[in-house]
GROMACS .gro file of C-alpha atoms in nm:
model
  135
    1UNK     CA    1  -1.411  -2.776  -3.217
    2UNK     CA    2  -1.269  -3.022  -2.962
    3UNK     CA    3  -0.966  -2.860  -2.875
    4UNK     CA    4  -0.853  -2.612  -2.679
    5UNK     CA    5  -0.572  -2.482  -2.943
    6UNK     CA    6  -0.768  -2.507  -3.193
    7UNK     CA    7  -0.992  -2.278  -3.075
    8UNK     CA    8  -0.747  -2.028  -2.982
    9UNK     CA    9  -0.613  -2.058  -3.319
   10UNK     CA   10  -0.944  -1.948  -3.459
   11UNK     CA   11  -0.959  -1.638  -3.258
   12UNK     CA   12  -0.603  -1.568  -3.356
   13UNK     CA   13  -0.715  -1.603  -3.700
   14UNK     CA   14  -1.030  -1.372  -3.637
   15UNK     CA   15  -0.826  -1.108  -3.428
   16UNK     CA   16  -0.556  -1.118  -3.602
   17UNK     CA   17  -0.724  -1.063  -3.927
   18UNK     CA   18  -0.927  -0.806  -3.795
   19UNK     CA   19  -0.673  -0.610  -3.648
   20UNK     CA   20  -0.493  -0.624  -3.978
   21UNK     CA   21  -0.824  -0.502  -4.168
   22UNK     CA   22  -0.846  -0.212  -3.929
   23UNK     CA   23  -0.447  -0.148  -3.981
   24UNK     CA   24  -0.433  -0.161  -4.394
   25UNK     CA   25  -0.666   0.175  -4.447
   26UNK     CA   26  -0.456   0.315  -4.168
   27UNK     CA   27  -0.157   0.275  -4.338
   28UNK     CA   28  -0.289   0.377  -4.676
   29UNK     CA   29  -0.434   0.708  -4.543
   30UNK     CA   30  -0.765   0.577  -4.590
   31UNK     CA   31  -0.850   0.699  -4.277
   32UNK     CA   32  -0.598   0.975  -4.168
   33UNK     CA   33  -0.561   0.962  -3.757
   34UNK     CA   34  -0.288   1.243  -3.767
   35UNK     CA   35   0.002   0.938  -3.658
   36UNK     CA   36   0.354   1.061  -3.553
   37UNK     CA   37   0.626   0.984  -3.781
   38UNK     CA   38   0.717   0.703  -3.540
   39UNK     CA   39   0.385   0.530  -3.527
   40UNK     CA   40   0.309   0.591  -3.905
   41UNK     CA   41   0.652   0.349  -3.951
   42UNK     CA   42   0.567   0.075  -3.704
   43UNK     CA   43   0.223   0.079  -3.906
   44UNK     CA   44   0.385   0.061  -4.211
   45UNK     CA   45   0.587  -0.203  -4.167
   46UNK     CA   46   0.323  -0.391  -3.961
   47UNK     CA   47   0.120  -0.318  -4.279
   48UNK     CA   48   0.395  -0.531  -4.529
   49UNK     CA   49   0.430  -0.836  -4.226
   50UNK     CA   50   0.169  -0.885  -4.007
   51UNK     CA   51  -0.049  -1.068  -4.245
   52UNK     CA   52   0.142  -1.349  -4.196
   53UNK     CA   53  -0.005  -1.399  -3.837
   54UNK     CA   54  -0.360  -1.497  -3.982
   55UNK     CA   55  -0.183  -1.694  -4.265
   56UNK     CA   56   0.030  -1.890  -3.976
   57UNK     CA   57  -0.322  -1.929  -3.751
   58UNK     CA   58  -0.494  -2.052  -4.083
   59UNK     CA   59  -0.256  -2.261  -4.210
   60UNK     CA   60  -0.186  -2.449  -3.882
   61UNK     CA   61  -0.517  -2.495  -3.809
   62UNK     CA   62  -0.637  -2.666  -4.137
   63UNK     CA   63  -0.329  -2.902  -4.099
   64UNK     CA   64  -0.466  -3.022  -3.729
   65UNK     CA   65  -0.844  -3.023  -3.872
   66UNK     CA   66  -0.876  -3.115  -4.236
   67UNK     CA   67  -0.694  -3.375  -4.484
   68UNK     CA   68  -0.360  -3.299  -4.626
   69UNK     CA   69  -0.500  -3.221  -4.931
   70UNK     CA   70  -0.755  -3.002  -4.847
   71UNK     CA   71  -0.481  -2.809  -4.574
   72UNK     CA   72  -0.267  -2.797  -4.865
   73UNK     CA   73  -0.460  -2.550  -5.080
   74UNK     CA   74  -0.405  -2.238  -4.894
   75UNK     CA   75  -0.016  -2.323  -4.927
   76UNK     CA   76  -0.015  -2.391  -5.277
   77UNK     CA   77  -0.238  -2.125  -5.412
   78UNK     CA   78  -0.007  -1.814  -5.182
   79UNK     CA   79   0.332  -2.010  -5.354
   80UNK     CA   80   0.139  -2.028  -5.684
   81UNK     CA   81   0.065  -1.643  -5.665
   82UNK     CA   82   0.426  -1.566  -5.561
   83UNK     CA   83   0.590  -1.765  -5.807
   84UNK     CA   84   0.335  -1.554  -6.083
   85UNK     CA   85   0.445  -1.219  -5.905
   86UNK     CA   86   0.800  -1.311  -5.922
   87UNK     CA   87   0.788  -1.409  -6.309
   88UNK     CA   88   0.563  -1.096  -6.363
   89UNK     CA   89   0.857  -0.907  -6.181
   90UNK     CA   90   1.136  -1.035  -6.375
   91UNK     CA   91   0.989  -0.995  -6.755
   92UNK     CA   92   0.811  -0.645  -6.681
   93UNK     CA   93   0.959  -0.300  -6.801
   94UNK     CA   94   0.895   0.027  -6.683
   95UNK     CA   95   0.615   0.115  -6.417
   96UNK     CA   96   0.518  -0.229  -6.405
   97UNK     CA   97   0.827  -0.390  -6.241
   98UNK     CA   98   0.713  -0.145  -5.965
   99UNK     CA   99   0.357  -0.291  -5.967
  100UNK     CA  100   0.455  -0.664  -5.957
  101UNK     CA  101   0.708  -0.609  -5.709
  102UNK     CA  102   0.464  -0.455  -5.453
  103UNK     CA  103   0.214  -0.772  -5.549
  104UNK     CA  104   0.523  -0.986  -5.494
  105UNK     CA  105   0.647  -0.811  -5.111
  106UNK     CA  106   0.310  -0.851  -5.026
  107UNK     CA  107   0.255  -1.209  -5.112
  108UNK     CA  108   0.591  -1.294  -4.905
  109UNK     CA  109   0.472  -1.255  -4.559
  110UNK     CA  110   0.176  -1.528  -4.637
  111UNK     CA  111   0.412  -1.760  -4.770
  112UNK     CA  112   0.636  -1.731  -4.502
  113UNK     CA  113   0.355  -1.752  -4.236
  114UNK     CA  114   0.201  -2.053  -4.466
  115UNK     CA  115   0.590  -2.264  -4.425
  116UNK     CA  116   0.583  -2.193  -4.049
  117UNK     CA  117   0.261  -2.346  -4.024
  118UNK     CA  118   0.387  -2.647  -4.206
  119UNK     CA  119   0.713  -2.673  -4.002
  120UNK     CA  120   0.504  -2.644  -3.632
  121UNK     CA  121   0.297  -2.878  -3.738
  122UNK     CA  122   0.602  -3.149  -3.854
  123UNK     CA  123   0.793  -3.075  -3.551
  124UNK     CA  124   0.443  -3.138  -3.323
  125UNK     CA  125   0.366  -3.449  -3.513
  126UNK     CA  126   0.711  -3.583  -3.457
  127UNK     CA  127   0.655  -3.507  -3.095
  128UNK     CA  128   0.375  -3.651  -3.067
  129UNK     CA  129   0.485  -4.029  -3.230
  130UNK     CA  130   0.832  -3.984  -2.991
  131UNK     CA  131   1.085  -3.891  -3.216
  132UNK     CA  132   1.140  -3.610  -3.033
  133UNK     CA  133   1.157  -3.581  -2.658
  134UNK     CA  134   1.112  -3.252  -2.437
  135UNK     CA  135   1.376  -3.191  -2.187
   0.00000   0.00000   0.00000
């Protein structure tokens, strides 16, 4: 990799991803650590959101690195499963709304790290031709 970012946008990827492999069983009580009410929040909510660090790290670097089309698959495929988990929400009954609605908070946090990606990466393109000056 030539660049310095990019680089440091694969180990955010790797770390990142990592630390949110090692936080998942956590949460689920995979692996119980005895966690104070406290902690056992953050975790959870870290648990529903943080996945959309790798997602942002991923996304961004495939737009800097590969082709449009080719950075554009990770985007379409999370909005492709959200849009399924948000159909499969609205025409369940019973249990199963409660099953597709977990599928479809958990898809959310890609999709929003996924559109950040997209919008840094406008906004640093733009910079870079000179529509867009630093102070």
């Amino acid at each position: 990799m030539k660049g310095r970012t990019d680089q440091m946008l694969l180990a955010g990827f790797l770390l990142s991803l990592a630390f949110y492999i090692f936080l998942l069983p956590h949460y689920l009580e995979g692996i119980p650590l005895g966690w104070p009410d406290w902690l056992f929040t953050i975790c959870a909510w870290l648990a529903v959101g943080f996945h959309a660090v790798p997602a942002f790290c991923l996304q961004l670097l495939l737009c800097r690195r590969a082709r449009r089309w080719i950075a554009a698959i990770p985007a379409l495929v999370i909005t492709g499963a959200a849009l399924w988990f948000a159909y499969g929400f609205c025409t369940a009954t019973g249990w199963d709304t409660l099953g597709w609605g977990i599928f479809l908070v958990l898809s959310a946090a890609p999709a929003v790290g996924c559109a950040l990606a997209w919008a840094v990466y406008g906004l640093w393109r733009l910079y870079q031709r000179g529509d867009i000056h630093a102070p």
